[in-house]
Short mmCIF file of C-alpha atoms in Angstrom, two decimals:
data_model
loop_
_atom_site.label_atom_id
_atom_site.label_comp_id
_atom_site.label_asym_id
_atom_site.label_seq_id
_atom_site.Cartn_x
_atom_site.Cartn_y
_atom_site.Cartn_z
CA SER A 1 -21.52 -63.25 -126.80
CA GLN A 2 -19.62 -64.98 -124.43
CA GLU A 3 -15.42 -64.78 -125.59
CA LEU A 4 -14.70 -68.15 -123.28
CA GLU A 5 -17.91 -70.80 -124.06
CA GLN A 6 -17.92 -74.12 -121.87
CA SER A 7 -19.75 -76.99 -123.29
CA PRO A 8 -21.96 -78.89 -121.79
CA GLN A 9 -23.32 -75.87 -119.40
CA SER A 10 -24.58 -79.12 -117.07
CA LEU A 11 -23.14 -83.21 -117.16
CA ILE A 12 -24.92 -85.91 -115.10
CA VAL A 13 -22.43 -89.08 -115.32
CA GLN A 14 -22.98 -92.56 -113.10
CA GLU A 15 -20.17 -93.00 -111.07
CA GLY A 16 -16.82 -94.41 -112.80
CA LYS A 17 -18.04 -92.74 -116.28
CA ASN A 18 -15.27 -90.67 -118.05
CA LEU A 19 -16.19 -87.07 -118.99
CA THR A 20 -14.84 -84.55 -121.01
CA ILE A 21 -15.71 -80.42 -120.87
CA ASN A 22 -14.48 -78.29 -123.50
CA CYS A 23 -13.51 -74.50 -123.33
CA THR A 24 -13.56 -72.99 -126.18
CA SER A 25 -12.20 -69.53 -126.52
CA SER A 26 -12.76 -66.73 -129.54
CA LYS A 27 -10.08 -64.73 -129.18
CA THR A 28 -6.21 -66.11 -128.72
CA LEU A 29 -5.36 -67.61 -125.63
CA TYR A 30 -2.21 -66.38 -123.23
CA GLY A 31 -3.09 -68.98 -120.68
CA LEU A 32 -5.37 -70.98 -119.12
CA TYR A 33 -7.03 -72.21 -116.16
CA TRP A 34 -9.42 -74.80 -115.26
CA TYR A 35 -10.95 -74.35 -111.34
CA LYS A 36 -13.52 -76.53 -109.36
CA GLN A 37 -16.17 -74.43 -107.63
CA LYS A 38 -19.10 -74.99 -105.66
CA TYR A 39 -21.55 -71.61 -105.83
CA GLY A 40 -20.64 -69.48 -103.21
CA GLU A 41 -17.14 -70.53 -102.48
CA GLY A 42 -13.83 -70.08 -103.42
CA LEU A 43 -11.86 -71.32 -106.36
CA ILE A 44 -9.77 -74.49 -105.95
CA PHE A 45 -7.05 -74.27 -108.83
CA LEU A 46 -6.62 -77.89 -110.53
CA MET A 47 -4.62 -76.73 -113.57
CA MET A 48 -2.83 -74.01 -115.87
CA LEU A 49 -2.03 -74.56 -119.66
CA GLN A 50 0.62 -71.81 -121.07
CA LYS A 51 2.13 -73.77 -124.28
CA GLY A 52 0.02 -74.90 -127.34
CA GLY A 53 -0.18 -78.75 -127.26
CA GLU A 54 0.57 -78.72 -123.20
CA GLU A 55 -1.66 -81.14 -121.29
CA LYS A 56 -1.43 -81.75 -117.65
CA SER A 57 -2.44 -84.30 -115.34
CA HIS A 58 -3.36 -84.21 -111.42
CA GLU A 59 -4.97 -87.59 -110.23
CA LYS A 60 -8.00 -88.55 -112.44
CA ILE A 61 -8.24 -85.08 -113.96
CA THR A 62 -5.90 -84.31 -117.33
CA ALA A 63 -6.41 -81.08 -119.09
CA LYS A 64 -5.05 -80.31 -122.65
CA LEU A 65 -5.08 -76.98 -124.43
CA ASP A 66 -5.30 -76.95 -128.45
CA GLU A 67 -3.95 -73.23 -128.80
CA LYS A 68 -4.83 -73.29 -133.04
CA LYS A 69 -8.09 -74.33 -132.34
CA GLN A 70 -8.28 -71.69 -129.08
CA GLN A 71 -9.63 -74.65 -126.75
CA SER A 72 -8.95 -76.53 -123.80
CA SER A 73 -10.58 -79.77 -122.68
CA LEU A 74 -10.74 -81.48 -119.14
CA HIS A 75 -10.94 -84.97 -118.90
CA ILE A 76 -11.94 -86.95 -115.68
CA THR A 77 -11.56 -90.64 -115.70
CA ALA A 78 -13.24 -92.82 -113.85
CA SER A 79 -15.41 -90.32 -112.16
CA GLN A 80 -16.56 -90.30 -108.35
CA PRO A 81 -19.18 -88.14 -106.18
CA SER A 82 -16.46 -85.95 -105.00
CA HIS A 83 -15.66 -84.45 -108.63
CA ALA A 84 -19.54 -83.25 -108.27
CA GLY A 85 -19.32 -79.28 -108.53
CA ILE A 86 -18.83 -76.11 -110.90
CA TYR A 87 -15.73 -76.42 -113.76
CA LEU A 88 -14.70 -73.41 -114.62
CA CYS A 89 -12.36 -72.11 -117.71
CA GLY A 90 -10.70 -68.79 -116.79
CA ALA A 91 -8.07 -67.16 -119.91
CA ASP A 92 -5.90 -64.79 -120.34
CA LEU A 93 -6.94 -62.69 -123.90
CA THR A 94 -4.75 -59.99 -122.89
CA SER A 95 -1.26 -61.96 -123.43
CA GLY A 96 0.01 -61.31 -119.62
CA THR A 97 -2.25 -58.57 -118.08
CA TYR A 98 -3.66 -61.77 -115.85
CA LYS A 99 -6.82 -59.79 -116.60
CA TYR A 100 -8.77 -63.03 -116.52
CA ILE A 101 -12.17 -63.69 -118.08
CA PHE A 102 -14.18 -67.26 -117.16
CA GLY A 103 -15.79 -69.68 -119.20
CA THR A 104 -19.53 -69.82 -118.77
CA GLY A 105 -19.07 -73.29 -116.11
CA THR A 106 -20.19 -76.55 -116.30
CA ARG A 107 -22.22 -77.75 -113.81
CA LEU A 108 -21.17 -81.50 -112.55
CA LYS A 109 -23.41 -84.15 -110.62
CA VAL A 110 -21.83 -87.45 -110.29
CA LEU A 111 -24.41 -89.94 -109.19
CA ALA A 112 -23.21 -93.37 -107.14
CA GLY B 1 -1.35 -71.77 -97.42
CA ALA B 2 -3.28 -69.12 -98.73
CA VAL B 3 -1.74 -66.31 -100.43
CA VAL B 4 -4.65 -63.89 -100.99
CA SER B 5 -6.92 -63.66 -98.13
CA GLN B 6 -10.20 -62.26 -98.68
CA HIS B 7 -12.26 -60.33 -96.07
CA PRO B 8 -14.99 -60.94 -94.67
CA SER B 9 -16.15 -64.10 -96.08
CA TRP B 10 -20.02 -63.08 -95.92
CA VAL B 11 -21.69 -60.27 -94.70
CA ILE B 12 -25.72 -59.42 -94.40
CA CYS B 13 -26.26 -55.56 -94.36
CA LYS B 14 -29.58 -53.38 -94.41
CA SER B 15 -30.43 -51.68 -97.82
CA GLY B 16 -28.89 -48.38 -98.03
CA THR B 17 -25.60 -48.93 -95.96
CA SER B 18 -22.60 -49.55 -97.74
CA VAL B 19 -20.49 -52.84 -97.07
CA LYS B 20 -16.00 -52.83 -97.60
CA ILE B 21 -14.66 -55.98 -99.19
CA GLU B 22 -10.88 -56.36 -98.42
CA CYS B 23 -8.59 -58.14 -100.45
CA ARG B 24 -5.09 -58.21 -99.01
CA SER B 25 -1.69 -60.62 -101.31
CA LEU B 26 -0.06 -62.12 -97.92
CA ASP B 27 3.28 -62.43 -98.91
CA PHE B 28 3.81 -60.81 -102.22
CA GLN B 29 3.08 -57.15 -103.04
CA ALA B 30 0.36 -56.95 -105.81
CA THR B 31 0.35 -54.08 -107.79
CA THR B 32 -2.64 -55.22 -109.82
CA MET B 33 -6.17 -57.07 -108.39
CA PHE B 34 -8.42 -58.52 -110.41
CA TRP B 35 -12.43 -57.92 -108.76
CA TYR B 36 -15.38 -60.32 -109.72
CA ARG B 37 -18.65 -60.73 -109.04
CA GLN B 38 -20.67 -64.01 -109.34
CA PHE B 39 -24.57 -64.44 -109.56
CA PRO B 40 -25.95 -67.60 -109.10
CA LYS B 41 -25.50 -70.45 -111.24
CA GLN B 42 -23.69 -68.31 -113.20
CA SER B 43 -20.12 -67.43 -114.00
CA LEU B 44 -17.94 -65.46 -112.38
CA MET B 45 -18.03 -61.67 -114.50
CA LEU B 46 -14.71 -59.62 -113.76
CA MET B 47 -15.78 -55.72 -112.83
CA ALA B 48 -12.80 -54.31 -112.18
CA THR B 49 -9.08 -53.86 -112.28
CA SER B 50 -7.66 -51.98 -109.29
CA ASN B 51 -4.50 -50.31 -109.72
CA GLU B 52 -1.90 -49.84 -106.67
CA GLY B 53 -1.33 -45.98 -106.80
CA SER B 54 -4.31 -45.20 -109.41
CA LYS B 55 -7.61 -45.29 -110.68
CA ALA B 56 -9.48 -48.28 -111.26
CA THR B 57 -10.71 -49.93 -114.40
CA TYR B 58 -14.06 -50.46 -115.08
CA GLU B 59 -15.60 -53.01 -117.24
CA GLN B 60 -18.33 -51.91 -119.18
CA GLY B 61 -21.29 -51.44 -117.50
CA VAL B 62 -20.50 -51.53 -114.01
CA GLU B 63 -21.18 -48.23 -112.27
CA LYS B 64 -18.09 -46.80 -110.55
CA ASP B 65 -19.67 -44.53 -108.31
CA LYS B 66 -21.52 -47.68 -107.06
CA PHE B 67 -18.29 -50.11 -106.41
CA LEU B 68 -15.86 -48.36 -105.04
CA ILE B 69 -12.26 -49.07 -105.66
CA ASN B 70 -9.26 -48.39 -103.49
CA HIS B 71 -5.91 -49.92 -103.71
CA ALA B 72 -3.83 -47.49 -101.78
CA SER B 73 -0.99 -50.45 -100.64
CA LEU B 74 0.63 -52.97 -102.25
CA THR B 75 -0.86 -55.73 -100.50
CA LEU B 76 -4.51 -54.06 -100.30
CA SER B 77 -7.16 -53.32 -102.61
CA THR B 78 -10.65 -53.05 -101.27
CA LEU B 79 -14.27 -52.87 -103.05
CA THR B 80 -17.13 -51.15 -100.91
CA VAL B 81 -20.73 -51.71 -102.20
CA THR B 82 -22.16 -47.95 -101.49
CA SER B 83 -26.39 -48.02 -101.03
CA ALA B 84 -26.36 -51.49 -101.70
CA HIS B 85 -29.60 -52.62 -102.56
CA PRO B 86 -31.31 -55.96 -102.40
CA GLU B 87 -29.60 -56.63 -106.30
CA ASP B 88 -26.06 -56.08 -105.07
CA SER B 89 -26.24 -59.21 -103.13
CA SER B 90 -24.09 -61.87 -104.55
CA PHE B 91 -20.50 -63.60 -104.46
CA TYR B 92 -17.78 -61.46 -104.89
CA ILE B 93 -14.44 -62.56 -105.05
CA CYS B 94 -10.79 -60.98 -105.82
CA SER B 95 -7.64 -62.39 -107.58
CA ALA B 96 -4.09 -61.05 -107.29
CA PRO B 97 -1.40 -62.12 -109.51
CA ILE B 98 2.71 -62.48 -108.58
CA PRO B 99 3.99 -59.11 -110.02
CA LEU B 100 5.95 -59.68 -113.51
CA GLY B 101 9.72 -60.68 -113.01
CA GLN B 102 9.31 -62.31 -109.91
CA SER B 103 9.20 -66.64 -110.07
CA TRP B 104 5.94 -67.74 -108.75
CA SER B 105 7.68 -71.04 -108.49
CA SER B 106 6.73 -72.07 -104.90
CA TYR B 107 3.28 -70.62 -105.59
CA ASN B 108 1.84 -73.00 -107.70
CA SER B 109 0.79 -70.55 -110.50
CA PRO B 110 1.01 -66.81 -111.12
CA LEU B 111 -2.43 -65.79 -110.40
CA HIS B 112 -4.55 -66.60 -107.01
CA PHE B 113 -8.26 -65.94 -105.66
CA GLY B 114 -9.42 -64.73 -102.86
CA ASN B 115 -11.74 -67.27 -100.77
CA GLY B 116 -14.95 -64.92 -101.39
CA THR B 117 -17.42 -62.70 -99.95
CA ARG B 118 -20.83 -63.58 -100.29
CA LEU B 119 -23.31 -60.33 -100.02
CA THR B 120 -27.21 -60.15 -98.63
CA VAL B 121 -28.64 -56.95 -99.00
CA THR B 122 -32.30 -57.41 -97.04
#
């Protein structure tokens, strides 16, 4: 089974709608990253969360880390077609080695 | 600007040939780098940890004789796909962390990825 599960696997929303993507770990999280990607292209760094309860925002994207629940969520407010892509969470499950594994990915499509 | 450079960005090769992919840290020394593989519509899968001056550590199920990793200097790791077959066609991407103890505040995050290499084996 996957150590890092994302939900939903895919999402289609109308432009302007809010959405949330979840990333749940089966192990303790020692840092979590959110990335955006288009398949076959590089990763676009969104946010890094390191402490339980930490919340960060950038433009219309907010990410939170719930350490106790071993979970992170990514929330997009007023989605736009430019938000479309694959969202990946990556986590360090081995305490500071930066040996990151990635979640299963969430494919987002935003309809104009 | 990019702090990790990966080259080439794409390559097409014939079955049976070998292909080398380079990953360079541009303005920091990376004693460790990581190699990932991504199949279409799937997530990134960690293949191996590249260690400067020592043997790479491979994840379970990854053939070390198939995917040769060399980390000969503090700024360069290479992944060579040997005797490539069509099933090796994939997107390969490397990452390099800023060394522990070194400030990464000017880099936005301690971990950086290359832009990836799309390998097509015909």
